[in-house]
PDB file of C-alpha atoms and ligand atoms in Angstrom:
ATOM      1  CA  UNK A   1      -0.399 -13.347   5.492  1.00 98.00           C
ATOM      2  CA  UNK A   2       1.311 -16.982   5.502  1.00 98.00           C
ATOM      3  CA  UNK A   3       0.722 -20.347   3.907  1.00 98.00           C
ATOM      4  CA  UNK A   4       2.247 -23.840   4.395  1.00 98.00           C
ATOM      5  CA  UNK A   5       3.496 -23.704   7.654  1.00 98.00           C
ATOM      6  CA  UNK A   6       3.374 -27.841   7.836  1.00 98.00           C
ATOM      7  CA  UNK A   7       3.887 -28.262  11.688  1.00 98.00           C
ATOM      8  CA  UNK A   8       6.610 -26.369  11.637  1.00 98.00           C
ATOM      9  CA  UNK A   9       6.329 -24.117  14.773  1.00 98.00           C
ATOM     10  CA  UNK A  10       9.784 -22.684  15.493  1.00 98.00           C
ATOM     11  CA  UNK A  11       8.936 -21.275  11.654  1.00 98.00           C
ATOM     12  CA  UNK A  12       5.858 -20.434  12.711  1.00 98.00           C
ATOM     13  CA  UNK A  13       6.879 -18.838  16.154  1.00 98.00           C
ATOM     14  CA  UNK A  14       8.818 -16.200  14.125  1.00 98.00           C
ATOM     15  CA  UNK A  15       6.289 -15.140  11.586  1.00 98.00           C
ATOM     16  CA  UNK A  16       3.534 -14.762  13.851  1.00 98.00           C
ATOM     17  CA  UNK A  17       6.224 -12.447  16.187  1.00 98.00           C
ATOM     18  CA  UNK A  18       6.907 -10.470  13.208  1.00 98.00           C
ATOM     19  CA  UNK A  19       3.391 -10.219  12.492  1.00 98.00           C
ATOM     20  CA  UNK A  20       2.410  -8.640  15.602  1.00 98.00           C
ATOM     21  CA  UNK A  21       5.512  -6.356  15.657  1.00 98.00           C
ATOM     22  CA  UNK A  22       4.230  -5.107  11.955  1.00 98.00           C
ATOM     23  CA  UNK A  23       0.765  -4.294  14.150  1.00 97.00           C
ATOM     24  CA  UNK A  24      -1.160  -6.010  11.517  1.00 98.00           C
ATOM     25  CA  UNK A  25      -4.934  -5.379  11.673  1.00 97.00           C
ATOM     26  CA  UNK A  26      -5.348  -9.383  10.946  1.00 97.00           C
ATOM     27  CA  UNK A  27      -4.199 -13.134   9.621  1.00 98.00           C
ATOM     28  CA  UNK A  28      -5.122 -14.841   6.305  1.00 98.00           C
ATOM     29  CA  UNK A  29      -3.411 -18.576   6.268  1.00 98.00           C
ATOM     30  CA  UNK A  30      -3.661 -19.972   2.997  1.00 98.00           C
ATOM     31  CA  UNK A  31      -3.799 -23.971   4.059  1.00 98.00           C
ATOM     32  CA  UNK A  32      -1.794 -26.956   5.077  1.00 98.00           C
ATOM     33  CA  UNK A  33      -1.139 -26.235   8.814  1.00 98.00           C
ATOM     34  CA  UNK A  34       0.173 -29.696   8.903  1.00 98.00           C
ATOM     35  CA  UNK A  35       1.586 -32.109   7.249  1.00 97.00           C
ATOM     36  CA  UNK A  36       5.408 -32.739   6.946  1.00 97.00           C
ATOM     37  CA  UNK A  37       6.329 -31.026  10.405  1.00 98.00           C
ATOM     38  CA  UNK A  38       6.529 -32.440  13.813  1.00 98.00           C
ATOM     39  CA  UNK A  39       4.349 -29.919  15.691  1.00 98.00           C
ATOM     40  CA  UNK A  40       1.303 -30.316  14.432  1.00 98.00           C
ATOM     41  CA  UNK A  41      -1.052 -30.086  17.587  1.00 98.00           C
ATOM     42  CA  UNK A  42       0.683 -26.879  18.585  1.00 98.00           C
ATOM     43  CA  UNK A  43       0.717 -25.432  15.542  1.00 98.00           C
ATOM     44  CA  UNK A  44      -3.048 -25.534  14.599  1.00 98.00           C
ATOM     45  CA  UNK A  45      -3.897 -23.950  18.534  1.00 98.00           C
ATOM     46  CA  UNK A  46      -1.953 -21.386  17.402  1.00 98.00           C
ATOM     47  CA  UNK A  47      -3.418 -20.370  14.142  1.00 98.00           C
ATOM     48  CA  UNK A  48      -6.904 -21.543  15.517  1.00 98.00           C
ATOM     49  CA  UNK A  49      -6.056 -18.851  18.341  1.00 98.00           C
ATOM     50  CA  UNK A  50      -5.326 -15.575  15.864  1.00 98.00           C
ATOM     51  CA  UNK A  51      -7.638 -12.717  16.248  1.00 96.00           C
ATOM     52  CA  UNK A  52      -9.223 -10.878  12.709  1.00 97.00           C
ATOM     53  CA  UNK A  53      -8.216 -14.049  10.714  1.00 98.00           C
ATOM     54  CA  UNK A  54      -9.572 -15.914   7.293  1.00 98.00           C
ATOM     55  CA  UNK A  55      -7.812 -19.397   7.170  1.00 98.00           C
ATOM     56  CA  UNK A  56      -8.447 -21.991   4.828  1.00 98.00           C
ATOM     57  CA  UNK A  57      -7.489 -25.590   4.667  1.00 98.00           C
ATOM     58  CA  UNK A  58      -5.017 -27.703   2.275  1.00 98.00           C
ATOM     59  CA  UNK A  59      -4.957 -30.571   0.923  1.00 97.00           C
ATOM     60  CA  UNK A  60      -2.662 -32.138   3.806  1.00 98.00           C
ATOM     61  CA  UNK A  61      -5.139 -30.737   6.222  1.00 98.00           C
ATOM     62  CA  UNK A  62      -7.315 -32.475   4.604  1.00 97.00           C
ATOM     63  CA  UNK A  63      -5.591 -36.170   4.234  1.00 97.00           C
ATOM     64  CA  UNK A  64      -5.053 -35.370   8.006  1.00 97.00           C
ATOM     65  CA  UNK A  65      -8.780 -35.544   8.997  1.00 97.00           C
ATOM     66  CA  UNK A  66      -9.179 -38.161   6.379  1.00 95.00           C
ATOM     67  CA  UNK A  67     -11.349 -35.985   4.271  1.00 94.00           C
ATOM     68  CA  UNK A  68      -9.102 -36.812   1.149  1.00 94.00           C
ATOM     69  CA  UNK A  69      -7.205 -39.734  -0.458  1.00 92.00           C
ATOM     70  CA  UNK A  70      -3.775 -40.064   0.624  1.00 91.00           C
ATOM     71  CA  UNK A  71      -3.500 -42.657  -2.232  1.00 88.00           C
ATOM     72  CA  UNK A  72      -1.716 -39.507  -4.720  1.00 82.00           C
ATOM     73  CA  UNK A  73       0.673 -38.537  -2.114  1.00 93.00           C
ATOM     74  CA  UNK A  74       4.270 -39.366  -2.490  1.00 93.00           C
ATOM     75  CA  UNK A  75       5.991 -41.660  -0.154  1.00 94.00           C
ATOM     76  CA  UNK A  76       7.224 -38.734   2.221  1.00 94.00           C
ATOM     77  CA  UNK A  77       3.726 -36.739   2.516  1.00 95.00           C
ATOM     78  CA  UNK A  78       2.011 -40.344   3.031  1.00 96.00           C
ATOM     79  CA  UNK A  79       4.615 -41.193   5.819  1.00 97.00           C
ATOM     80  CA  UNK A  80       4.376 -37.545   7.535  1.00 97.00           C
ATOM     81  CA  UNK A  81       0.066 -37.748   6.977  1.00 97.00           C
ATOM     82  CA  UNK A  82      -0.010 -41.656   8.503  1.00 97.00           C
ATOM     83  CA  UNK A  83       2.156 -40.123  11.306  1.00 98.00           C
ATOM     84  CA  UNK A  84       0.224 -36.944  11.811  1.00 98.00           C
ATOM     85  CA  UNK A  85      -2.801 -38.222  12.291  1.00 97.00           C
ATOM     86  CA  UNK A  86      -2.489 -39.899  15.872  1.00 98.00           C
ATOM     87  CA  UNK A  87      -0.375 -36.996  16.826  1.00 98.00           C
ATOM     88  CA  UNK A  88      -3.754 -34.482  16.350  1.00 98.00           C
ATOM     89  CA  UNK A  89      -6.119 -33.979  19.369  1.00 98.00           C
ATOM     90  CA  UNK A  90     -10.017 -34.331  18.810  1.00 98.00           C
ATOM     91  CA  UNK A  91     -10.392 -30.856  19.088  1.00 98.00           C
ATOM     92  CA  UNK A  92      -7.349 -29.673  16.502  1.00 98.00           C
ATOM     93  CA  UNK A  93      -8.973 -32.345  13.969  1.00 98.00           C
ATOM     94  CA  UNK A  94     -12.378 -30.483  14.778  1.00 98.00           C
ATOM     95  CA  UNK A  95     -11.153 -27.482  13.888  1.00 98.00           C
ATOM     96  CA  UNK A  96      -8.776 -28.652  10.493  1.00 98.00           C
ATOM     97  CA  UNK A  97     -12.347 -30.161   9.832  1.00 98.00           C
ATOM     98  CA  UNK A  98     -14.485 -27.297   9.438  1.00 98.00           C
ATOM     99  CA  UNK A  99     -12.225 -25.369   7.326  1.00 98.00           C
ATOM    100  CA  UNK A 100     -12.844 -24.650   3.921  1.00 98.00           C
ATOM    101  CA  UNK A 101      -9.775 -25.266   0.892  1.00 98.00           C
ATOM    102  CA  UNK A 102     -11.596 -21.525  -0.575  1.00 98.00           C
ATOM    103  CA  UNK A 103     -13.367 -18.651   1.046  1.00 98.00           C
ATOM    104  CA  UNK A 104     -14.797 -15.294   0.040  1.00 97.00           C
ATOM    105  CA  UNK A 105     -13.731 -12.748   2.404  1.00 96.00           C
ATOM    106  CA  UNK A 106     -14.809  -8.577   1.804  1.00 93.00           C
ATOM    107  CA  UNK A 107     -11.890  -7.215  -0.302  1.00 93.00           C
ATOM    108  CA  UNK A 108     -10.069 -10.853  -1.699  1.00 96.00           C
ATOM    109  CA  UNK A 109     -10.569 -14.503  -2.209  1.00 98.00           C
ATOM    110  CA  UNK A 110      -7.789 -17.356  -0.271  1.00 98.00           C
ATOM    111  CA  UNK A 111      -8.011 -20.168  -1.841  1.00 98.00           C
ATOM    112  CA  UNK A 112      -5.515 -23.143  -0.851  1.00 98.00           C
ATOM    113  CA  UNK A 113      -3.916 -23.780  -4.710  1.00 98.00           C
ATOM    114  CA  UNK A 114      -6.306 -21.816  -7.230  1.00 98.00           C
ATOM    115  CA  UNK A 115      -9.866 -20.838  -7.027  1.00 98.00           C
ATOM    116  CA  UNK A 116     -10.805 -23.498  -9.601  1.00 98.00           C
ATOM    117  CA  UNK A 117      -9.815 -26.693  -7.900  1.00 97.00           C
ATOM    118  CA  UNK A 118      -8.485 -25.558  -4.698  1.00 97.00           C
ATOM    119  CA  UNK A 119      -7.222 -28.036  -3.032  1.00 96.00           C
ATOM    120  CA  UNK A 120      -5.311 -29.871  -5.897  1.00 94.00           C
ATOM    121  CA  UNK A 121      -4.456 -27.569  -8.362  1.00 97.00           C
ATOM    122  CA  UNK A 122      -1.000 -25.272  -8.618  1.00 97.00           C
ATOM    123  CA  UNK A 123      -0.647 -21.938  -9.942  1.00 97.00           C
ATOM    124  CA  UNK A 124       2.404 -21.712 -11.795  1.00 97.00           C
ATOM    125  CA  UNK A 125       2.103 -20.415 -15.356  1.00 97.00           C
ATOM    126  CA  UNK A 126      -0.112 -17.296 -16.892  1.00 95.00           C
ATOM    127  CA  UNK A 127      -2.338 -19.953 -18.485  1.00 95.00           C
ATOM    128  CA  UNK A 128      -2.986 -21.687 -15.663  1.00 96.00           C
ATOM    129  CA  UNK A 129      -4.215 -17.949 -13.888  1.00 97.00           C
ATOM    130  CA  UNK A 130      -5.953 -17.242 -17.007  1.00 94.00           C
ATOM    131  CA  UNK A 131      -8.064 -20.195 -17.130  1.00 96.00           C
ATOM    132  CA  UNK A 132      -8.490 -19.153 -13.046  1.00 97.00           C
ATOM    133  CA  UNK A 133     -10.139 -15.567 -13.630  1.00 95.00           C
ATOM    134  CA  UNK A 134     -13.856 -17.046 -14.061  1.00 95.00           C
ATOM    135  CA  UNK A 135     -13.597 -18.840 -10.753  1.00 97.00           C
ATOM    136  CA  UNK A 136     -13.215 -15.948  -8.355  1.00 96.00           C
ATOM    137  CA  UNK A 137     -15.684 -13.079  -8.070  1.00 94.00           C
ATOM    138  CA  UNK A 138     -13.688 -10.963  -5.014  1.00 94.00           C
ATOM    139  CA  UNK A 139      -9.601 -10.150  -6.504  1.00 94.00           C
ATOM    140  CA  UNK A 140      -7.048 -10.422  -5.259  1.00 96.00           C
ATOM    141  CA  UNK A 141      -7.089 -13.870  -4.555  1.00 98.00           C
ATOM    142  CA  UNK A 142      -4.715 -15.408  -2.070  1.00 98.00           C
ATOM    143  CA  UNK A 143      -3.021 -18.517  -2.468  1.00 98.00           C
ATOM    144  CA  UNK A 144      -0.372 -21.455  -1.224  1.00 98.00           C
ATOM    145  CA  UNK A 145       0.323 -24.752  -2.498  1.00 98.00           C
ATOM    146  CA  UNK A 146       3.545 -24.243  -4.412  1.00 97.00           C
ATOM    147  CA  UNK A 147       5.240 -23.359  -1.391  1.00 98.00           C
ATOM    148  CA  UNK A 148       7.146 -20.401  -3.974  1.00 97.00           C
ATOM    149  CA  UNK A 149       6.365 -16.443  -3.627  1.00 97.00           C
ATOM    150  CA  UNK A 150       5.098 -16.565  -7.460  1.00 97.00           C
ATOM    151  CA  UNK A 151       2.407 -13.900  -7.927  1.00 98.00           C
ATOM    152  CA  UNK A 152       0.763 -12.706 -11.582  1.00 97.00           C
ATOM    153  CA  UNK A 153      -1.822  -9.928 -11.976  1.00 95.00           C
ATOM    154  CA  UNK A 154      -3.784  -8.910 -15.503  1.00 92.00           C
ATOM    155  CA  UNK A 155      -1.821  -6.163 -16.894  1.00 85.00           C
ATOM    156  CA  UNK A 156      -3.324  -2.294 -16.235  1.00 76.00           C
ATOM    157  CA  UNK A 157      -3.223  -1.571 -19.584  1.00 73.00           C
ATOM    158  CA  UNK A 158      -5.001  -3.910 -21.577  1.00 67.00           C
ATOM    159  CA  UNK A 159      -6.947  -6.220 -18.625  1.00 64.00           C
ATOM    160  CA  UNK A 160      -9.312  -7.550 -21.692  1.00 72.00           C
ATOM    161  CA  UNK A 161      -6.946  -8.808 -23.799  1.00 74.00           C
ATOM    162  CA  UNK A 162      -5.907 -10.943 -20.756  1.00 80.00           C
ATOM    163  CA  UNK A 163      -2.235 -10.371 -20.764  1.00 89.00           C
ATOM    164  CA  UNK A 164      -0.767 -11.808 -17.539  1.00 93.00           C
ATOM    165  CA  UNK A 165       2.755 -10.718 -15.562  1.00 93.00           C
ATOM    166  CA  UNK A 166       3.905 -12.820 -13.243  1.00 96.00           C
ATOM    167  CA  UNK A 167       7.123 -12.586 -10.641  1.00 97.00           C
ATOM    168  CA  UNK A 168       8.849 -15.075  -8.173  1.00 97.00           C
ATOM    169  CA  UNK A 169       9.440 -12.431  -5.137  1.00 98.00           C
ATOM    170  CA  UNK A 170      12.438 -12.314  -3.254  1.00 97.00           C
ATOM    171  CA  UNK A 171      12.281 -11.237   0.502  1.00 98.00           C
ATOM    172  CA  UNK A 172      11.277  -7.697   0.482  1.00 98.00           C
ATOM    173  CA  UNK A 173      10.370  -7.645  -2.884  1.00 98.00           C
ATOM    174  CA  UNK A 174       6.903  -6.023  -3.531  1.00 98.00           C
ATOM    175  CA  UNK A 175       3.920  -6.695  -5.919  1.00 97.00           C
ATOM    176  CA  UNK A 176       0.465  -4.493  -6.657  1.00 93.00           C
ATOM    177  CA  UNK A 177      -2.556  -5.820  -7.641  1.00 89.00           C
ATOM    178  CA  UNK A 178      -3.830  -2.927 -10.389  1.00 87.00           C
ATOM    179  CA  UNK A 179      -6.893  -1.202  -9.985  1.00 86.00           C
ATOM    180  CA  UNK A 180      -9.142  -1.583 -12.534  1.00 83.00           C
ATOM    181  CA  UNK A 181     -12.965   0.087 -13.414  1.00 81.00           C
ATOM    182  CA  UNK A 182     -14.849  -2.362 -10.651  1.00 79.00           C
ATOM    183  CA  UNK A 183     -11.935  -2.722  -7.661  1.00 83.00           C
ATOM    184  CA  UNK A 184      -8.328  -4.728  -8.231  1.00 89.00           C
ATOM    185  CA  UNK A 185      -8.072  -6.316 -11.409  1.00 90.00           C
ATOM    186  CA  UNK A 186      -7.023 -10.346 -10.971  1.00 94.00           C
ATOM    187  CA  UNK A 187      -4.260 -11.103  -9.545  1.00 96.00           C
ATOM    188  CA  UNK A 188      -2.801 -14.325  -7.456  1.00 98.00           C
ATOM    189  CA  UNK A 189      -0.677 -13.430  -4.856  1.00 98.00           C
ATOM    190  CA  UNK A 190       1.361 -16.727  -3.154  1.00 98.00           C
ATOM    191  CA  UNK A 191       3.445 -15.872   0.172  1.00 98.00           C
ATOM    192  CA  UNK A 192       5.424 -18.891  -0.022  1.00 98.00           C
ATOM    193  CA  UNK A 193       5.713 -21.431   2.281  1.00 98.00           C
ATOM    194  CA  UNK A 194       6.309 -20.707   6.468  1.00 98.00           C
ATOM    195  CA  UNK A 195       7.879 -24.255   7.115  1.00 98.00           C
ATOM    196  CA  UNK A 196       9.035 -25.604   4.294  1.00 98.00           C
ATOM    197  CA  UNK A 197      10.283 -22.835   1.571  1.00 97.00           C
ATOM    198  CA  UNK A 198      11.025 -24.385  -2.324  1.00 97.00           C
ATOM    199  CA  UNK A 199      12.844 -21.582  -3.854  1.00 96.00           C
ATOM    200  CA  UNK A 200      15.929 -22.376  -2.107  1.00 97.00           C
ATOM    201  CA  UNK A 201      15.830 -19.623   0.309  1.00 97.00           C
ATOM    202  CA  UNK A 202      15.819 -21.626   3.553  1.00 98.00           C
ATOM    203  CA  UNK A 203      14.162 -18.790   5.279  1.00 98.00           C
ATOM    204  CA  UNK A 204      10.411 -19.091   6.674  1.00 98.00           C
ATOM    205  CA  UNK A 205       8.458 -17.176   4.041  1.00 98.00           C
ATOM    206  CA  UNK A 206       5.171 -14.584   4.463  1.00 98.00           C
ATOM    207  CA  UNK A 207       3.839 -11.840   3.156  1.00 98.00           C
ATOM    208  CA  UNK A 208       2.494  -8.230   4.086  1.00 98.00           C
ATOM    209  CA  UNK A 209      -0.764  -7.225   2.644  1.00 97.00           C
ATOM    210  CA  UNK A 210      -2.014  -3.543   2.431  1.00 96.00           C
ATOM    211  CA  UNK A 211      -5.526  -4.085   1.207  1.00 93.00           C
ATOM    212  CA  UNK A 212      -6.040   0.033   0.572  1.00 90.00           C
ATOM    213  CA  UNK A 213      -2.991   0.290  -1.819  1.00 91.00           C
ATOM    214  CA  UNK A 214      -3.035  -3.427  -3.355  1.00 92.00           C
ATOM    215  CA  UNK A 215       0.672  -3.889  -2.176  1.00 96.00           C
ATOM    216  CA  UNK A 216       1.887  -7.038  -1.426  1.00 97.00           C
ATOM    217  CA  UNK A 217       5.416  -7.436  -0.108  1.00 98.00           C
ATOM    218  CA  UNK A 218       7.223 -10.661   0.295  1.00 98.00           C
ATOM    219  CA  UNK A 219       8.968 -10.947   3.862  1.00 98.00           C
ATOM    220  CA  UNK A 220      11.593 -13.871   4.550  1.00 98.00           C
ATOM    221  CA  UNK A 221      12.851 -14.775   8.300  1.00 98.00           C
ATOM    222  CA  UNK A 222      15.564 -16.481   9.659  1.00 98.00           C
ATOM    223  CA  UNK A 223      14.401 -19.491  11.905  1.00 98.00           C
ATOM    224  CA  UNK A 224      16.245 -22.258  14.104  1.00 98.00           C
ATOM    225  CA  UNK A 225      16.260 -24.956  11.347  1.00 98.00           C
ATOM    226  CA  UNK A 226      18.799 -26.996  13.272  1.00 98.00           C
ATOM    227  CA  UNK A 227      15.940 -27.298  15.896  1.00 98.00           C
ATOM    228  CA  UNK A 228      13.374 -28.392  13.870  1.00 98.00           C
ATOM    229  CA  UNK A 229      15.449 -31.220  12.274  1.00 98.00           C
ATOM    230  CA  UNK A 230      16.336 -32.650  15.570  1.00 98.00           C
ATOM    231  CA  UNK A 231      12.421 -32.967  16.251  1.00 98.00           C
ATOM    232  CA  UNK A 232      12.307 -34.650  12.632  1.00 98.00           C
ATOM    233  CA  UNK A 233      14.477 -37.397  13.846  1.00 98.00           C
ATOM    234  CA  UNK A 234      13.606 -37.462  17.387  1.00 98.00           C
ATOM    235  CA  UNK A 235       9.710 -38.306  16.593  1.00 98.00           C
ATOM    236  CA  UNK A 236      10.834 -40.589  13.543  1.00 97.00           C
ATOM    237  CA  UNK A 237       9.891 -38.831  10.790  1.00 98.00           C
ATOM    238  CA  UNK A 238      11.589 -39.891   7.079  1.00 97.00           C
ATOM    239  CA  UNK A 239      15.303 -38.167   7.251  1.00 97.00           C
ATOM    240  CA  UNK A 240      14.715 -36.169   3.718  1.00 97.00           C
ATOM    241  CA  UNK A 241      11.961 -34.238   5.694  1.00 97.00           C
ATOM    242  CA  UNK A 242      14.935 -33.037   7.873  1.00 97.00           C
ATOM    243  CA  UNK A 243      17.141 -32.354   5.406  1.00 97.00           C
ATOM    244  CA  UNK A 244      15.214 -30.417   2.498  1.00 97.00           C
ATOM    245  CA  UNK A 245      14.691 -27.766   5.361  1.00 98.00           C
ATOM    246  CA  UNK A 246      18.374 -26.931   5.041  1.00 96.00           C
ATOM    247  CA  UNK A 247      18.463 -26.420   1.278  1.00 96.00           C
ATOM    248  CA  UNK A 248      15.082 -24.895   0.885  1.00 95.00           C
ATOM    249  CA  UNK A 249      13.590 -27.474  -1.521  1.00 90.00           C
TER     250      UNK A 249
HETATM  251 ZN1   ZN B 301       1.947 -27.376   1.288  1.00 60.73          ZN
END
């Protein structure tokens, strides 16, 4: 499982190889394929390409096909969307088109920030999941946005009182969704961010899912960020885009 890969495809190009070394039975992308990054063509052929997969668009996906307002975007997104747009074939904006910001797949929900307002929205505080749990009827529920590994479950021992852990996981760190009377209680489960990481771990960030125990584990991989930058620059994207790769913010 990944999220927020943002045209970046030498991130991408190593968490799709570890994916198929781990023999997973199949993909779920949690949004913004592009946006940011200066690969976004290849990048959406090669997430459009995955086998056994349940993808779901963000809200730079959607700026890209103009199906949202850029107007709320700061000056760097706006710069990287204006710039992506031309630099998208026909059939790539087809396909960032017809995705959806949430779906219901059998066995968990993906759902681009929350399941309440999924484009937009970030989950990052217990309330905020709380006030989520009426807005998703399959759990676990997937999600991006934040671009941070920072899952929260109900607690196993008192799920209707509504008391909420949460954990920012560190690469290899693990996280269980608890059963409860009627499949796994709620829990929001974030892999972090492919090609742009915010928890200062400049590693790509994704996530392994094993939907018969609930386990989620958090995987970071090294990439060639020095590669990536030099695409920054060479296509003219804004300098900070090149350098925030190299602290991980
Ligand atoms: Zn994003």
């Amino acid at each position: 499982m990944f999220s927020d890969v943002h045209a970046n495809l030498e991130a991408l190009e190593e968490v799709l190889d570890f994916f198929e070394a781990s023999a997973v039975d199949g993909y779920i992308c949690c949004g913004d394929l592009v946006g940011y990054g200066p690969d976004p063509e290849t990048c959406v052929a090669r997430i459009a390409a995955l086998k056994n997969s349940v993808i779901v668009c963000g809200n730079h996906d959607l700026v890209a096909v103009e199906r949202l307002e850029l107007s709320w975007f700061n000056p760097y997104a706006k710069t990287a969307a204006i710039w992506t747009r031309p630099h998208l074939s026909d059939r790539a904006k087809a396909y960032l088109a017809g995705l959806s910001p949430k779906r219901e797949a059998s066995g968990f929900t993906v759902a681009h920030g929350t399941p309440r307002r999924p484009p937009e929205e970030y989950m990052m505080s217990a309330a905020q999941f709380r006030e989520n749990i009426p807005y998703a009827k399959v759990w676990p529920v997937f999600v991006g946005h934040s671009h941070m590994s920072l899952c929260f479950r109900l607690r196993q021992k008192a799920p209707s009182l509504l008391e909420v852990e949460s954990q920012c996981l560190e690469d290899g760190q693990t996280f269980k969704a608890c059963p409860g009377p009627q499949g796994l209680l709620p829990a929001a489960l974030n892999p972090g961010s492919v090609g742009q990481p915010r928890d200062h771990d400049t590693r790509a960030s994704c996530a392994l899912y094993d939907s018969e125990t609930g386990v989620f584990k958090s995987v970071r991989l090294t990439y060639d960020i020095a590669a990536v930058q030099r695409k920054i620059r060479r296509v003219g994207l804004p300098e900070y885009l090149a350098l925030r790769l190299a602290y991980g913010q």
